[in-house]
PDB file of C-alpha atoms in Angstrom:
ATOM      1  CA  MET A   1      -1.042  39.493  25.691  1.00 44.00           C
ATOM      2  CA  GLY A   2       0.830  36.230  25.615  1.00 48.00           C
ATOM      3  CA  THR A   3       3.940  35.579  23.579  1.00 49.00           C
ATOM      4  CA  THR A   4       3.529  34.331  20.015  1.00 53.00           C
ATOM      5  CA  GLY A   5       5.726  32.378  17.652  1.00 56.00           C
ATOM      6  CA  GLN A   6       7.142  30.173  20.402  1.00 62.00           C
ATOM      7  CA  LEU A   7       6.733  26.434  20.658  1.00 55.00           C
ATOM      8  CA  THR A   8       5.964  24.866  24.009  1.00 63.00           C
ATOM      9  CA  ALA A   9       8.409  22.115  24.849  1.00 62.00           C
ATOM     10  CA  VAL A  10       6.692  18.741  25.090  1.00 65.00           C
ATOM     11  CA  PRO A  11       8.418  16.026  27.131  1.00 76.00           C
ATOM     12  CA  GLU A  12       9.643  13.235  24.867  1.00 80.00           C
ATOM     13  CA  PRO A  13       8.072   9.876  25.729  1.00 88.00           C
ATOM     14  CA  LYS A  14      10.553   7.338  27.058  1.00 91.00           C
ATOM     15  CA  TYR A  15       9.785   4.844  24.295  1.00 90.00           C
ATOM     16  CA  TRP A  16      10.399   7.493  21.623  1.00 91.00           C
ATOM     17  CA  HIS A  17      13.784   8.395  23.081  1.00 91.00           C
ATOM     18  CA  LEU A  18      14.606   4.688  23.207  1.00 93.00           C
ATOM     19  CA  ARG A  19      13.531   4.339  19.573  1.00 92.00           C
ATOM     20  CA  THR A  20      16.120   6.954  18.605  1.00 92.00           C
ATOM     21  CA  VAL A  21      18.807   5.187  20.628  1.00 92.00           C
ATOM     22  CA  LEU A  22      17.893   1.839  19.061  1.00 93.00           C
ATOM     23  CA  LEU A  23      18.085   3.341  15.571  1.00 90.00           C
ATOM     24  CA  ARG A  24      21.672   4.419  16.218  1.00 91.00           C
ATOM     25  CA  ALA A  25      22.512   0.915  17.406  1.00 91.00           C
ATOM     26  CA  ILE A  26      20.818  -0.653  14.379  1.00 90.00           C
ATOM     27  CA  ASP A  27      22.769   1.566  11.987  1.00 89.00           C
ATOM     28  CA  THR A  28      26.153   1.063  13.637  1.00 91.00           C
ATOM     29  CA  GLU A  29      26.167  -2.366  15.262  1.00 92.00           C
ATOM     30  CA  PHE A  30      23.901  -4.653  13.253  1.00 91.00           C
ATOM     31  CA  ALA A  31      23.635  -5.910   9.690  1.00 91.00           C
ATOM     32  CA  ILE A  32      20.540  -6.612   7.613  1.00 89.00           C
ATOM     33  CA  GLY A  33      19.010  -9.923   8.644  1.00 90.00           C
ATOM     34  CA  GLN A  34      20.855 -10.053  11.948  1.00 92.00           C
ATOM     35  CA  ILE A  35      18.812 -11.042  15.008  1.00 93.00           C
ATOM     36  CA  LEU A  36      18.557  -8.568  17.866  1.00 93.00           C
ATOM     37  CA  PRO A  37      19.295  -9.724  21.428  1.00 93.00           C
ATOM     38  CA  ASN A  38      16.218 -10.800  23.362  1.00 93.00           C
ATOM     39  CA  GLU A  39      14.042  -8.319  25.239  1.00 93.00           C
ATOM     40  CA  ARG A  40      15.569  -9.094  28.625  1.00 93.00           C
ATOM     41  CA  GLU A  41      19.085  -8.325  27.361  1.00 94.00           C
ATOM     42  CA  LEU A  42      18.021  -5.182  25.525  1.00 94.00           C
ATOM     43  CA  ALA A  43      16.052  -3.842  28.498  1.00 93.00           C
ATOM     44  CA  ALA A  44      19.074  -4.406  30.775  1.00 94.00           C
ATOM     45  CA  ARG A  45      21.472  -2.790  28.306  1.00 93.00           C
ATOM     46  CA  PHE A  46      19.430   0.398  27.918  1.00 93.00           C
ATOM     47  CA  GLY A  47      18.145   0.516  31.493  1.00 93.00           C
ATOM     48  CA  VAL A  48      14.433   0.558  30.613  1.00 93.00           C
ATOM     49  CA  ALA A  49      11.350  -1.445  31.503  1.00 94.00           C
ATOM     50  CA  ARG A  50      10.408  -4.199  29.084  1.00 93.00           C
ATOM     51  CA  ALA A  51       7.067  -2.490  28.437  1.00 94.00           C
ATOM     52  CA  THR A  52       8.919   0.623  27.233  1.00 94.00           C
ATOM     53  CA  LEU A  53      11.217  -1.527  25.119  1.00 94.00           C
ATOM     54  CA  ARG A  54       8.257  -3.274  23.453  1.00 93.00           C
ATOM     55  CA  GLN A  55       6.725   0.103  22.552  1.00 92.00           C
ATOM     56  CA  ALA A  56       9.965   1.166  20.898  1.00 93.00           C
ATOM     57  CA  LEU A  57      10.310  -2.143  19.038  1.00 93.00           C
ATOM     58  CA  ASP A  58       6.674  -1.957  17.882  1.00 88.00           C
ATOM     59  CA  GLN A  59       7.302   1.534  16.513  1.00 88.00           C
ATOM     60  CA  LEU A  60      10.417   0.445  14.618  1.00 89.00           C
ATOM     61  CA  GLU A  61       8.525  -2.504  13.179  1.00 86.00           C
ATOM     62  CA  LEU A  62       5.795  -0.152  11.936  1.00 79.00           C
ATOM     63  CA  GLU A  63       8.487   1.988  10.317  1.00 80.00           C
ATOM     64  CA  GLY A  64       9.899  -1.042   8.517  1.00 79.00           C
ATOM     65  CA  ARG A  65      13.246  -1.060  10.337  1.00 86.00           C
ATOM     66  CA  LEU A  66      12.614  -4.324  12.176  1.00 88.00           C
ATOM     67  CA  VAL A  67      10.718  -7.495  11.342  1.00 83.00           C
ATOM     68  CA  ARG A  68       9.555 -10.141  13.770  1.00 85.00           C
ATOM     69  CA  ARG A  69       9.702 -13.826  12.820  1.00 84.00           C
ATOM     70  CA  ARG A  70       7.857 -16.358  14.957  1.00 84.00           C
ATOM     71  CA  GLY A  71      10.278 -18.880  16.407  1.00 87.00           C
ATOM     72  CA  ILE A  72      13.300 -16.806  15.334  1.00 90.00           C
ATOM     73  CA  GLY A  73      13.125 -13.384  16.947  1.00 90.00           C
ATOM     74  CA  THR A  74      13.411  -9.749  15.887  1.00 92.00           C
ATOM     75  CA  LEU A  75      15.557  -9.146  12.814  1.00 90.00           C
ATOM     76  CA  ILE A  76      17.014  -6.066  11.132  1.00 90.00           C
ATOM     77  CA  ALA A  77      14.790  -5.468   8.095  1.00 83.00           C
ATOM     78  CA  ALA A  78      16.055  -5.012   4.573  1.00 80.00           C
ATOM     79  CA  PRO A  79      15.654  -1.570   2.953  1.00 77.00           C
ATOM     80  CA  ARG A  80      12.283  -0.812   1.378  1.00 73.00           C
ATOM     81  CA  VAL A  81      11.779  -2.253  -2.097  1.00 69.00           C
ATOM     82  CA  GLY A  82      11.274   0.265  -4.894  1.00 68.00           C
ATOM     83  CA  VAL A  83       7.966  -0.427  -6.656  1.00 67.00           C
ATOM     84  CA  PRO A  84       7.415   1.319 -10.024  1.00 65.00           C
ATOM     85  CA  VAL A  85       3.949   2.800 -10.406  1.00 68.00           C
ATOM     86  CA  ASN A  86       4.178   4.602 -13.739  1.00 60.00           C
ATOM     87  CA  ARG A  87       2.457   3.053 -16.747  1.00 57.00           C
ATOM     88  CA  GLN A  88       5.626   2.732 -18.828  1.00 55.00           C
ATOM     89  CA  GLU A  89       7.168   0.332 -16.321  1.00 51.00           C
ATOM     90  CA  GLU A  90       4.067  -1.124 -14.734  1.00 55.00           C
ATOM     91  CA  GLY A  91       1.907  -1.648 -17.813  1.00 52.00           C
ATOM     92  CA  TRP A  92      -1.765  -0.800 -18.351  1.00 56.00           C
ATOM     93  CA  PRO A  93      -3.807  -1.215 -16.286  1.00 61.00           C
ATOM     94  CA  GLY A  94      -1.398  -3.159 -14.111  1.00 51.00           C
ATOM     95  CA  ALA A  95      -0.138  -5.971 -16.326  1.00 53.00           C
ATOM     96  CA  ALA A  96       3.298  -5.403 -14.812  1.00 49.00           C
ATOM     97  CA  ARG A  97       6.387  -6.531 -16.657  1.00 49.00           C
ATOM     98  CA  SER A  98       8.809  -6.939 -13.761  1.00 49.00           C
ATOM     99  CA  GLN A  99       6.196  -7.537 -11.086  1.00 58.00           C
ATOM    100  CA  ALA A 100       3.424 -10.124 -10.727  1.00 77.00           C
ATOM    101  CA  TRP A 101      -0.270  -9.857  -9.941  1.00 81.00           C
ATOM    102  CA  ARG A 102      -2.458 -12.521  -8.383  1.00 86.00           C
ATOM    103  CA  THR A 103      -6.201 -12.180  -8.934  1.00 88.00           C
ATOM    104  CA  VAL A 104      -8.346 -12.623  -5.835  1.00 90.00           C
ATOM    105  CA  ASP A 105     -11.769 -12.309  -7.460  1.00 90.00           C
ATOM    106  CA  CYS A 106     -13.865 -10.342  -9.931  1.00 90.00           C
ATOM    107  CA  THR A 107     -17.451  -9.230  -9.427  1.00 91.00           C
ATOM    108  CA  THR A 108     -20.050  -7.227 -11.311  1.00 92.00           C
ATOM    109  CA  ALA A 109     -22.474  -5.214  -9.200  1.00 95.00           C
ATOM    110  CA  PRO A 110     -24.505  -1.971  -9.195  1.00 97.00           C
ATOM    111  CA  ALA A 111     -22.375   1.015  -8.240  1.00 96.00           C
ATOM    112  CA  ALA A 112     -23.020   2.506  -4.811  1.00 95.00           C
ATOM    113  CA  ARG A 113     -23.394   6.272  -4.647  1.00 94.00           C
ATOM    114  CA  ARG A 114     -19.810   7.169  -3.743  1.00 93.00           C
ATOM    115  CA  LEU A 115     -18.286   4.832  -6.322  1.00 94.00           C
ATOM    116  CA  ALA A 116     -20.706   6.072  -8.978  1.00 95.00           C
ATOM    117  CA  GLU A 117     -19.698   9.671  -8.242  1.00 94.00           C
ATOM    118  CA  ALA A 118     -16.018   8.770  -8.452  1.00 93.00           C
ATOM    119  CA  LEU A 119     -16.533   7.059 -11.825  1.00 94.00           C
ATOM    120  CA  GLY A 120     -18.878   9.719 -13.175  1.00 92.00           C
ATOM    121  CA  ILE A 121     -21.708   7.266 -13.824  1.00 94.00           C
ATOM    122  CA  ALA A 122     -25.274   6.894 -12.602  1.00 95.00           C
ATOM    123  CA  GLU A 123     -25.844   5.299  -9.219  1.00 95.00           C
ATOM    124  CA  GLY A 124     -26.777   1.655  -9.717  1.00 96.00           C
ATOM    125  CA  ALA A 125     -25.005   1.329 -13.074  1.00 96.00           C
ATOM    126  CA  PRO A 126     -23.119  -1.992 -13.342  1.00 95.00           C
ATOM    127  CA  VAL A 127     -19.409  -1.933 -12.510  1.00 96.00           C
ATOM    128  CA  HIS A 128     -16.813  -4.688 -12.874  1.00 94.00           C
ATOM    129  CA  THR A 129     -14.403  -4.849  -9.916  1.00 95.00           C
ATOM    130  CA  VAL A 130     -11.205  -6.891 -10.137  1.00 92.00           C
ATOM    131  CA  ARG A 131      -9.393  -7.434  -6.836  1.00 93.00           C
ATOM    132  CA  ARG A 132      -5.739  -8.372  -7.013  1.00 91.00           C
ATOM    133  CA  VAL A 133      -2.595  -8.698  -4.919  1.00 91.00           C
ATOM    134  CA  ARG A 134       0.686  -7.331  -6.203  1.00 87.00           C
ATOM    135  CA  LEU A 135       3.708  -9.535  -5.556  1.00 84.00           C
ATOM    136  CA  VAL A 136       7.255  -8.179  -5.501  1.00 77.00           C
ATOM    137  CA  GLN A 137      10.089 -10.654  -5.053  1.00 73.00           C
ATOM    138  CA  GLY A 138       7.462 -13.192  -4.023  1.00 78.00           C
ATOM    139  CA  ARG A 139       6.039 -11.009  -1.225  1.00 80.00           C
ATOM    140  CA  SER A 140       2.611  -9.407  -1.029  1.00 86.00           C
ATOM    141  CA  MET A 141       3.232  -5.670  -1.395  1.00 86.00           C
ATOM    142  CA  ALA A 142      -0.169  -4.266  -2.339  1.00 90.00           C
ATOM    143  CA  THR A 143      -3.828  -4.974  -2.865  1.00 92.00           C
ATOM    144  CA  GLU A 144      -5.801  -3.375  -5.661  1.00 92.00           C
ATOM    145  CA  SER A 145      -9.466  -2.860  -6.445  1.00 93.00           C
ATOM    146  CA  LEU A 146      -9.826  -1.999 -10.118  1.00 94.00           C
ATOM    147  CA  HIS A 147     -13.284  -0.573 -10.886  1.00 96.00           C
ATOM    148  CA  VAL A 148     -14.442  -0.520 -14.510  1.00 95.00           C
ATOM    149  CA  PRO A 149     -17.888   0.715 -15.626  1.00 95.00           C
ATOM    150  CA  ALA A 150     -19.576  -1.998 -17.661  1.00 93.00           C
ATOM    151  CA  ALA A 151     -20.423   0.655 -20.267  1.00 93.00           C
ATOM    152  CA  ALA A 152     -16.689   1.122 -20.951  1.00 92.00           C
ATOM    153  CA  LEU A 153     -16.442  -2.512 -22.104  1.00 90.00           C
ATOM    154  CA  PRO A 154     -19.585  -3.030 -24.223  1.00 87.00           C
ATOM    155  CA  HIS A 155     -18.128  -5.997 -26.107  1.00 83.00           C
ATOM    156  CA  LEU A 156     -17.124  -8.014 -23.073  1.00 82.00           C
ATOM    157  CA  PRO A 157     -17.887 -11.690 -23.836  1.00 77.00           C
ATOM    158  CA  GLY A 158     -19.880 -14.012 -21.609  1.00 71.00           C
ATOM    159  CA  PHE A 159     -18.111 -16.030 -18.944  1.00 66.00           C
ATOM    160  CA  ARG A 160     -17.973 -19.797 -18.905  1.00 64.00           C
ATOM    161  CA  ALA A 161     -16.414 -19.777 -15.453  1.00 66.00           C
ATOM    162  CA  GLU A 162     -15.982 -17.162 -12.748  1.00 64.00           C
ATOM    163  CA  SER A 163     -12.193 -17.241 -13.218  1.00 66.00           C
ATOM    164  CA  ASP A 164     -12.648 -16.066 -16.823  1.00 81.00           C
ATOM    165  CA  ARG A 165     -14.313 -12.810 -15.757  1.00 84.00           C
ATOM    166  CA  ALA A 166     -11.159 -11.079 -14.468  1.00 86.00           C
ATOM    167  CA  ARG A 167      -9.083 -12.138 -17.471  1.00 85.00           C
ATOM    168  CA  SER A 168     -11.729 -10.861 -19.871  1.00 87.00           C
ATOM    169  CA  VAL A 169     -12.021  -7.498 -18.114  1.00 88.00           C
ATOM    170  CA  LEU A 170      -8.239  -6.994 -18.086  1.00 87.00           C
ATOM    171  CA  ARG A 171      -7.828  -8.035 -21.730  1.00 86.00           C
ATOM    172  CA  GLN A 172     -10.534  -5.639 -22.869  1.00 87.00           C
ATOM    173  CA  LEU A 173      -8.962  -2.810 -20.887  1.00 86.00           C
ATOM    174  CA  GLU A 174      -5.569  -3.418 -22.489  1.00 84.00           C
ATOM    175  CA  ARG A 175      -7.146  -2.886 -25.912  1.00 84.00           C
ATOM    176  CA  LEU A 176      -8.313   0.614 -25.030  1.00 84.00           C
ATOM    177  CA  GLU A 177      -6.103   3.537 -26.014  1.00 82.00           C
ATOM    178  CA  VAL A 178      -5.448   5.532 -22.858  1.00 80.00           C
ATOM    179  CA  ASP A 179      -5.341   9.276 -23.480  1.00 82.00           C
ATOM    180  CA  GLY A 180      -5.085  10.462 -19.874  1.00 81.00           C
ATOM    181  CA  GLU A 181      -4.286   9.307 -16.375  1.00 83.00           C
ATOM    182  CA  SER A 182      -3.727  10.828 -12.947  1.00 85.00           C
ATOM    183  CA  ARG A 183      -2.560   9.536  -9.584  1.00 85.00           C
ATOM    184  CA  SER A 184      -2.951  10.642  -5.995  1.00 87.00           C
ATOM    185  CA  VAL A 185      -1.263   9.168  -2.915  1.00 88.00           C
ATOM    186  CA  GLU A 186      -2.282   9.438   0.727  1.00 88.00           C
ATOM    187  CA  LEU A 187      -1.410   7.760   4.002  1.00 87.00           C
ATOM    188  CA  GLY A 188      -3.923   5.272   5.395  1.00 89.00           C
ATOM    189  CA  VAL A 189      -4.296   2.148   7.491  1.00 88.00           C
ATOM    190  CA  ALA A 190      -5.066  -1.388   6.388  1.00 90.00           C
ATOM    191  CA  GLU A 191      -8.619  -2.552   7.061  1.00 89.00           C
ATOM    192  CA  ALA A 192      -9.142  -6.169   8.132  1.00 90.00           C
ATOM    193  CA  GLU A 193      -9.649  -7.551   4.621  1.00 90.00           C
ATOM    194  CA  GLN A 194      -6.686  -5.691   3.145  1.00 90.00           C
ATOM    195  CA  ALA A 195      -4.492  -6.578   6.118  1.00 90.00           C
ATOM    196  CA  ALA A 196      -5.201 -10.287   5.636  1.00 91.00           C
ATOM    197  CA  LEU A 197      -4.158 -10.114   1.964  1.00 92.00           C
ATOM    198  CA  LEU A 198      -1.017  -8.165   2.887  1.00 90.00           C
ATOM    199  CA  GLU A 199      -0.222 -10.537   5.767  1.00 86.00           C
ATOM    200  CA  ARG A 200      -0.158  -7.609   8.216  1.00 84.00           C
ATOM    201  CA  PRO A 201      -2.153  -6.764  11.358  1.00 83.00           C
ATOM    202  CA  PRO A 202      -5.241  -4.559  10.865  1.00 86.00           C
ATOM    203  CA  GLY A 203      -4.387  -0.897  11.325  1.00 85.00           C
ATOM    204  CA  SER A 204      -0.907  -1.231   9.812  1.00 84.00           C
ATOM    205  CA  PRO A 205       0.206   1.905   7.920  1.00 86.00           C
ATOM    206  CA  VAL A 206      -0.271   1.787   4.153  1.00 90.00           C
ATOM    207  CA  LEU A 207       0.073   4.084   1.163  1.00 89.00           C
ATOM    208  CA  VAL A 208      -3.204   4.387  -0.729  1.00 92.00           C
ATOM    209  CA  MET A 209      -2.705   5.252  -4.392  1.00 89.00           C
ATOM    210  CA  THR A 210      -5.707   6.126  -6.544  1.00 91.00           C
ATOM    211  CA  THR A 211      -5.236   6.046 -10.310  1.00 89.00           C
ATOM    212  CA  GLN A 212      -7.781   7.316 -12.848  1.00 90.00           C
ATOM    213  CA  TYR A 213      -7.576   6.161 -16.474  1.00 89.00           C
ATOM    214  CA  ALA A 214      -9.326   7.940 -19.338  1.00 90.00           C
ATOM    215  CA  ALA A 215      -9.926   6.812 -22.911  1.00 87.00           C
ATOM    216  CA  ALA A 216     -11.859   8.560 -25.681  1.00 84.00           C
ATOM    217  CA  GLY A 217     -12.417  11.504 -23.381  1.00 84.00           C
ATOM    218  CA  ARG A 218     -14.100   9.603 -20.538  1.00 88.00           C
ATOM    219  CA  LEU A 219     -13.088   7.816 -17.353  1.00 91.00           C
ATOM    220  CA  VAL A 220     -12.819   4.093 -18.070  1.00 92.00           C
ATOM    221  CA  ALA A 221     -11.182   2.731 -14.921  1.00 93.00           C
ATOM    222  CA  LEU A 222     -10.417   3.646 -11.335  1.00 94.00           C
ATOM    223  CA  ALA A 223      -7.766   1.679  -9.455  1.00 92.00           C
ATOM    224  CA  VAL A 224      -7.429   1.967  -5.667  1.00 93.00           C
ATOM    225  CA  SER A 225      -4.172   0.329  -4.582  1.00 91.00           C
ATOM    226  CA  THR A 226      -3.044  -0.162  -0.990  1.00 92.00           C
ATOM    227  CA  TYR A 227       0.728  -0.543  -0.596  1.00 90.00           C
ATOM    228  CA  ARG A 228       2.572  -1.671   2.526  1.00 88.00           C
ATOM    229  CA  ALA A 229       4.271   1.380   3.975  1.00 85.00           C
ATOM    230  CA  ASP A 230       6.749  -0.674   6.002  1.00 81.00           C
ATOM    231  CA  THR A 231       8.440  -2.575   3.179  1.00 80.00           C
ATOM    232  CA  CYS A 232       8.063  -0.621  -0.056  1.00 80.00           C
ATOM    233  CA  LYS A 233       8.505   2.827  -1.530  1.00 79.00           C
ATOM    234  CA  LEU A 234       6.687   4.030  -4.627  1.00 79.00           C
ATOM    235  CA  THR A 235       8.831   5.215  -7.530  1.00 77.00           C
ATOM    236  CA  PHE A 236       7.411   7.480 -10.238  1.00 74.00           C
ATOM    237  CA  GLY A 237       8.974   7.770 -13.685  1.00 62.00           C
ATOM    238  CA  GLU A 238       8.652  10.648 -16.121  1.00 52.00           C
ATOM    239  CA  THR A 239       5.052   9.701 -16.918  1.00 48.00           C
ATOM    240  CA  GLY A 240       4.019   9.121 -13.310  1.00 46.00           C
ATOM    241  CA  LEU A 241       1.612  11.890 -12.368  1.00 46.00           C
ATOM    242  CA  VAL A 242       1.164  12.556  -8.662  1.00 45.00           C
ATOM    243  CA  GLU A 243      -1.575  14.793  -7.335  1.00 42.00           C
ATOM    244  CA  VAL A 244      -1.081  16.359  -3.921  1.00 38.00           C
ATOM    245  CA  THR A 245      -4.461  16.640  -2.187  1.00 39.00           C
ATOM    246  CA  PRO A 246      -4.772  19.532   0.306  1.00 38.00           C
ATOM    247  CA  VAL A 247      -5.585  18.626   3.890  1.00 36.00           C
ATOM    248  CA  GLY A 248      -9.341  18.598   4.412  1.00 36.00           C
ATOM    249  CA  ALA A 249     -10.165  17.742   0.807  1.00 38.00           C
ATOM    250  CA  THR A 250     -11.723  14.395  -0.085  1.00 40.00           C
ATOM    251  CA  PRO A 251      -9.710  12.543  -2.754  1.00 42.00           C
ATOM    252  CA  VAL A 252     -11.510  10.367  -5.296  1.00 43.00           C
ATOM    253  CA  GLY A 253      -9.801   7.251  -4.003  1.00 43.00           C
ATOM    254  CA  ALA A 254     -11.219   7.744  -0.536  1.00 42.00           C
ATOM    255  CA  ALA A 255     -14.716   7.837  -1.973  1.00 44.00           C
ATOM    256  CA  ALA A 256     -14.222   4.644  -3.952  1.00 47.00           C
ATOM    257  CA  SER A 257     -12.395   2.471  -1.478  1.00 44.00           C
TER     258      SER A 257
END
């Protein structure tokens, strides 16, 4: 019988070891906003191939420690920005006080099966979807798809122009008295459309936060927000509820996104 309880040593990839070495250099030798030496100089200093160096730099960029600027070079990134996601600070259902939202579009369409299940409505029932980008300090930090069953807003007025639709949906939501909300957060990657709005390459790591809002004992809105994992951290106040989803379970947000 073989031994148990022992871990098999796995050789550390060269780029990962270099990443650790670079982190020490970043923390001790460079300041925020300072430009790193070029690849040729760095490769010579650490005695590695440029391909290995690029892998390490790519990893540090994904982690938000470095940022590349075309025509400038690779810079030491600023610390992640704290983004409040509790309703007291952020507002309901996202009319943030200290942050800004830019509406991309608003559509009304029959709910597909997975979205209908997530909202607790019949498949094919009309749903308003407002897509927005959250700006923090003038930078795109998150995208959001806010799904609202049309039945939750029975007195929504007609729209003279397409741009009026999103404003009307948000105003009507703000008039509802929320009596319950829950949030779940999971790690994901940015799809092509989200990546374009976030000004990041497709496949970049993101934090996907799903928020459910209830009023009068029923679900009235479902917001699926995709935050950049490289430049922001989510902060939860006393009213911020976070649900930890066990591995293997399917969160509501995954069904609706």
